[in-house]
mmCIF file of C-alpha atoms in Angstrom:
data_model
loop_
_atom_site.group_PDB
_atom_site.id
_atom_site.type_symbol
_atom_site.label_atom_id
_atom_site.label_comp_id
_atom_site.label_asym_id
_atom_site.label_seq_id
_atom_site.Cartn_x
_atom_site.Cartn_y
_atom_site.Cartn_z
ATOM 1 C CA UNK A 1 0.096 -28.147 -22.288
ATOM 2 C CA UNK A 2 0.240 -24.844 -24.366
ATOM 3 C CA UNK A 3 1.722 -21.726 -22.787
ATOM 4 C CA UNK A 4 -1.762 -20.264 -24.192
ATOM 5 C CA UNK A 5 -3.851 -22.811 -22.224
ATOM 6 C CA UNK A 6 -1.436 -22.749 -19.116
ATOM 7 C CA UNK A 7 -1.842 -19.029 -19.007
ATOM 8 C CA UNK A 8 -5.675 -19.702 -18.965
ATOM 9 C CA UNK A 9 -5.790 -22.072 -16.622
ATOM 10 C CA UNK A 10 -3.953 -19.789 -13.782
ATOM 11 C CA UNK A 11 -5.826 -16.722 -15.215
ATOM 12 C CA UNK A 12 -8.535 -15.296 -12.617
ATOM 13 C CA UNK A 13 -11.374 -13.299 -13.131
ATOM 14 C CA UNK A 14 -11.713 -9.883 -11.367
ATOM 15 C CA UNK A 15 -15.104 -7.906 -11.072
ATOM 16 C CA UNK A 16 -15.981 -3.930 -10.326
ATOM 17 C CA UNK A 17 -17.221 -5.423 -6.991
ATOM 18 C CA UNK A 18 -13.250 -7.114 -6.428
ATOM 19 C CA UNK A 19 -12.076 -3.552 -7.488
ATOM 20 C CA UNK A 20 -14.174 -1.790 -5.016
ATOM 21 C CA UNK A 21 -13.587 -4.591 -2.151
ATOM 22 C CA UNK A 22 -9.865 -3.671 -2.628
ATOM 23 C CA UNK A 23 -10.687 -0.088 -2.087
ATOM 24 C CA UNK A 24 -13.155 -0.718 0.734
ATOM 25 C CA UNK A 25 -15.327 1.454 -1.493
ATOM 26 C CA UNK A 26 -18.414 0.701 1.212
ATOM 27 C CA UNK A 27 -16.445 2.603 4.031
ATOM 28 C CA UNK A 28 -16.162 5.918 1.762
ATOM 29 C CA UNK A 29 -18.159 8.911 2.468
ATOM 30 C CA UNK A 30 -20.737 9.964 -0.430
ATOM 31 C CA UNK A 31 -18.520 12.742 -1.979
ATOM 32 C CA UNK A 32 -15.443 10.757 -2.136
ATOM 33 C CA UNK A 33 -17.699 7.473 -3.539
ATOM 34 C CA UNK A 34 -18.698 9.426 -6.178
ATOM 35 C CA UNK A 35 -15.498 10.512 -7.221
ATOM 36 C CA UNK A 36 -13.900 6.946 -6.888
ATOM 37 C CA UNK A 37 -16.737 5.612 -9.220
ATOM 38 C CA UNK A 38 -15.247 8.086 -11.925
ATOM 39 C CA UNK A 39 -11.900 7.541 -11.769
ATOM 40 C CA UNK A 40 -13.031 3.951 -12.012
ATOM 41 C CA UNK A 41 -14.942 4.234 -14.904
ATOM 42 C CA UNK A 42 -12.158 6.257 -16.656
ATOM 43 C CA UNK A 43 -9.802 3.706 -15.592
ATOM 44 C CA UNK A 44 -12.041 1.049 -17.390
ATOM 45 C CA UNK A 45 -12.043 3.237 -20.496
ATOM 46 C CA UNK A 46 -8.751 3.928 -20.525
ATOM 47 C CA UNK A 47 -7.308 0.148 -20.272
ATOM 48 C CA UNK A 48 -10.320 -0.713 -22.706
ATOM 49 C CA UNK A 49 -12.322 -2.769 -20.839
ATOM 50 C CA UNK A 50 -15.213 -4.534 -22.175
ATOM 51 C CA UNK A 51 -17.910 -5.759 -19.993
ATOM 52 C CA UNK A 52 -17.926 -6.257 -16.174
ATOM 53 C CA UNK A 53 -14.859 -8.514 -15.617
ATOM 54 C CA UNK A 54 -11.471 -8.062 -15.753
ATOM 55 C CA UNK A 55 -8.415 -10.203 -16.329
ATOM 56 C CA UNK A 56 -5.438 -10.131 -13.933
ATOM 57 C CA UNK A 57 -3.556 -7.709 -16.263
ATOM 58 C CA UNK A 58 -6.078 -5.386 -16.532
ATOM 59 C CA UNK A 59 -6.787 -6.084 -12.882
ATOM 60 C CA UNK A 60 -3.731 -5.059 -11.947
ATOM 61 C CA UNK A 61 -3.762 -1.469 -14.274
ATOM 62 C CA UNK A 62 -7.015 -0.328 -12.944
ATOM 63 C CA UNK A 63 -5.322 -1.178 -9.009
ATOM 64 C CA UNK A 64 -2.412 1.103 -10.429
ATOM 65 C CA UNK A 65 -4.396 3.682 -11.933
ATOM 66 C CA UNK A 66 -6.480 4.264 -8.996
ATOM 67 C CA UNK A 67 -3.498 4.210 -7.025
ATOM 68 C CA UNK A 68 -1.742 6.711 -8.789
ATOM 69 C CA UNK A 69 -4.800 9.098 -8.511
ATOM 70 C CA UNK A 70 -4.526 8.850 -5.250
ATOM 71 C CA UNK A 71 -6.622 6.514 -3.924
ATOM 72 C CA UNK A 72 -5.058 4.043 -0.873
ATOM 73 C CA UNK A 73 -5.250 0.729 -1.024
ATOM 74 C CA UNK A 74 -6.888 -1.089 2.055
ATOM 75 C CA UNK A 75 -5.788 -4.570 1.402
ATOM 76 C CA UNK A 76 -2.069 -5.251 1.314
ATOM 77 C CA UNK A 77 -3.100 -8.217 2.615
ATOM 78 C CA UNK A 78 -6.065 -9.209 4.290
ATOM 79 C CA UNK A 79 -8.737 -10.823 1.915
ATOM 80 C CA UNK A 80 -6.439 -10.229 -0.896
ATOM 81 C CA UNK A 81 -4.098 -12.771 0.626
ATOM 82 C CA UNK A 82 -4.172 -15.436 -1.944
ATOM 83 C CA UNK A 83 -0.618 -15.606 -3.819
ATOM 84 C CA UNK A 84 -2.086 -14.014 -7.183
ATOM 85 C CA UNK A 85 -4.183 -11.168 -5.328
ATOM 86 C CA UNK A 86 -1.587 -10.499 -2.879
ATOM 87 C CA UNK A 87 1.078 -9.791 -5.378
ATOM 88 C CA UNK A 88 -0.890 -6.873 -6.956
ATOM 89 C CA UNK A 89 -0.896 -4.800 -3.618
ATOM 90 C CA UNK A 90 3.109 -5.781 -3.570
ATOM 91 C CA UNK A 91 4.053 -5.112 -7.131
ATOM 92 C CA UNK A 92 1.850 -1.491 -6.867
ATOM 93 C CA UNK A 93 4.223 1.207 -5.954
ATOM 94 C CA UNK A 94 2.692 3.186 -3.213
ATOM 95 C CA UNK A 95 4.811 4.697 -0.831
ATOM 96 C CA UNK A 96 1.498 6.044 1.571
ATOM 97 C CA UNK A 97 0.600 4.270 4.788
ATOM 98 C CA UNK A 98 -1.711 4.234 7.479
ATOM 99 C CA UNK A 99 -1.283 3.924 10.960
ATOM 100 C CA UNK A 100 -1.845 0.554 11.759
ATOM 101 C CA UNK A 101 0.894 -0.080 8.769
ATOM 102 C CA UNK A 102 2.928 2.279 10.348
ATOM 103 C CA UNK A 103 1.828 0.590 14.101
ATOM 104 C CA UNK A 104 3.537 -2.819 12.336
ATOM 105 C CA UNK A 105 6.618 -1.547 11.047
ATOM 106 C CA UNK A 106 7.538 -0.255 14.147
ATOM 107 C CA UNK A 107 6.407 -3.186 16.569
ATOM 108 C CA UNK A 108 3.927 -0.620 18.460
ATOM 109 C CA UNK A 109 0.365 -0.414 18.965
ATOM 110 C CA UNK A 110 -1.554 1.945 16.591
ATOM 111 C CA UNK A 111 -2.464 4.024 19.862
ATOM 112 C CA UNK A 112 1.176 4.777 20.183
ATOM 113 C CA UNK A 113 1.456 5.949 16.842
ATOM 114 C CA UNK A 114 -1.805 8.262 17.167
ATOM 115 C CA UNK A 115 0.230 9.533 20.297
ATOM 116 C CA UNK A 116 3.137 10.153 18.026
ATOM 117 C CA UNK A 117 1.413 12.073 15.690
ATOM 118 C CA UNK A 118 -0.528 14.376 18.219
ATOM 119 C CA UNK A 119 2.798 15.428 19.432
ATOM 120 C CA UNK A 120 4.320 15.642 16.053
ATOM 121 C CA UNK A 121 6.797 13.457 16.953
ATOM 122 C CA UNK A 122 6.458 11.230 13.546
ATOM 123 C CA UNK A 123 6.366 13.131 9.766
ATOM 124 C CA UNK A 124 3.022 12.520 8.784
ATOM 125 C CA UNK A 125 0.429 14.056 6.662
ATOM 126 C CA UNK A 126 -3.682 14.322 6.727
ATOM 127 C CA UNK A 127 -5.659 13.452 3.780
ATOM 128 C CA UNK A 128 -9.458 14.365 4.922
ATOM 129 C CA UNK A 129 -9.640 13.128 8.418
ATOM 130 C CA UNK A 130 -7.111 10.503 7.941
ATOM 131 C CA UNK A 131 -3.619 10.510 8.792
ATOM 132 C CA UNK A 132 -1.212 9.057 6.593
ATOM 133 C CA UNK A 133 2.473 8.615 6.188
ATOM 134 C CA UNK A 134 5.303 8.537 3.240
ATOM 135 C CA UNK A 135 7.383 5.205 3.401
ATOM 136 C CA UNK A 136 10.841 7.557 2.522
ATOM 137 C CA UNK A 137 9.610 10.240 5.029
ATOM 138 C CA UNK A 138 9.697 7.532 7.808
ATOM 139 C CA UNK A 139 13.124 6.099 6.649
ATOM 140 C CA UNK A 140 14.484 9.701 6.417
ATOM 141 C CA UNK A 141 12.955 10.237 10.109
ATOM 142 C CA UNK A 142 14.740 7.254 11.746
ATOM 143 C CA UNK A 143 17.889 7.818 10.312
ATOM 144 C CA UNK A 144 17.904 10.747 11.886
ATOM 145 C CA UNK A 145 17.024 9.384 15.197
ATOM 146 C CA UNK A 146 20.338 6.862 14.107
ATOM 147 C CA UNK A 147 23.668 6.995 16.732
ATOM 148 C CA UNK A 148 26.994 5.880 16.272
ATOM 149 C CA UNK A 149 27.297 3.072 18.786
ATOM 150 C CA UNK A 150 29.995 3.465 21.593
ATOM 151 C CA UNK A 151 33.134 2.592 21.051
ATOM 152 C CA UNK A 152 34.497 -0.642 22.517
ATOM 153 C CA UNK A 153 36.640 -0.034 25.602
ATOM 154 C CA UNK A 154 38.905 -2.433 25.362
ATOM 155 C CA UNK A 155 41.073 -2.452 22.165
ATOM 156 C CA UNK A 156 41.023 -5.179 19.448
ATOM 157 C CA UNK A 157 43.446 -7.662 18.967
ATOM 158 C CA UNK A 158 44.194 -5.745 15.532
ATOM 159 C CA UNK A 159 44.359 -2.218 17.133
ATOM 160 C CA UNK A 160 46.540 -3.856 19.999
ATOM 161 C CA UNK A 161 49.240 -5.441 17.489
#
């Protein structure tokens, strides 16, 4: 089989409605829905788009634009968890997280996290009435919480020789 026809074959079809669902357009308030409609429509006139669907390429450069204005993704990997969907919320470079990401990475319920943040405990950062975190703020904050274990006691056989 062709390269062409292979490339067919795996290609999928993405809609406005798969863009939005990757948003979670529905839970925006009015203001910010109208302002993610433009920045999708200039995103579709920017990567050219023609008609309603989308290839995975352009797909993936409307999930970047959008990201890159700003806007978080919702689905790292819930219903995007199929190997092609999932690897556009991977490949994406985001560095902003919410707490239940944040709740994850450490192991910890999101509660404990919203605890964290009352008592500014954790570097994080409000975006309307959400809080949200940077990925290098977090890895700056723990290795600053980072100790030098103890030293061993008892010597080694290489410090005793």
């Amino acid at each position: 089989m062709s390269q062409k026809k292979e490339k067919e074959k795996n290609s999928v079809e993405h809609s406005r409605r798969d863009v939005e669902e990757f948003f979670e357009f529905k839970k925006l308030d009015s203001r910010a829905a109208l302002l993610f409609e433009a920045d999708v429509d200039d995103a579709w006139r920017r990567l050219g788009v023609q008609g309603d669907t989308l290839d995975d390429v352009q797909f993936k450069g409307v999930v970047r634009t959008l990201s890159d204005n700003g806007w978080y993704q919702r689905h790292p990997v819930g219903r995007f968890a199929s190997a092609e969907q999932m690897r556009y919320s991977v490949d994406v470079d985001t560095d902003i997280m919410d707490t239940e990401t944040v709740a994850k990475f450490f192991n910890v319920s999101p509660r404990t996290i919203q605890g964290w943040v009352s008592k500014n405990y954790i570097p994080n950062f409000h975006i309307g009435n959400f809080v949200r975190f940077r990925l290098t703020d977090i890895n700056s904050w723990i290795d600053g919480l980072m100790t030098k274990g103890r030293r061993t006691l008892r010597p080694t056989l290489r410090e005793a020789a």
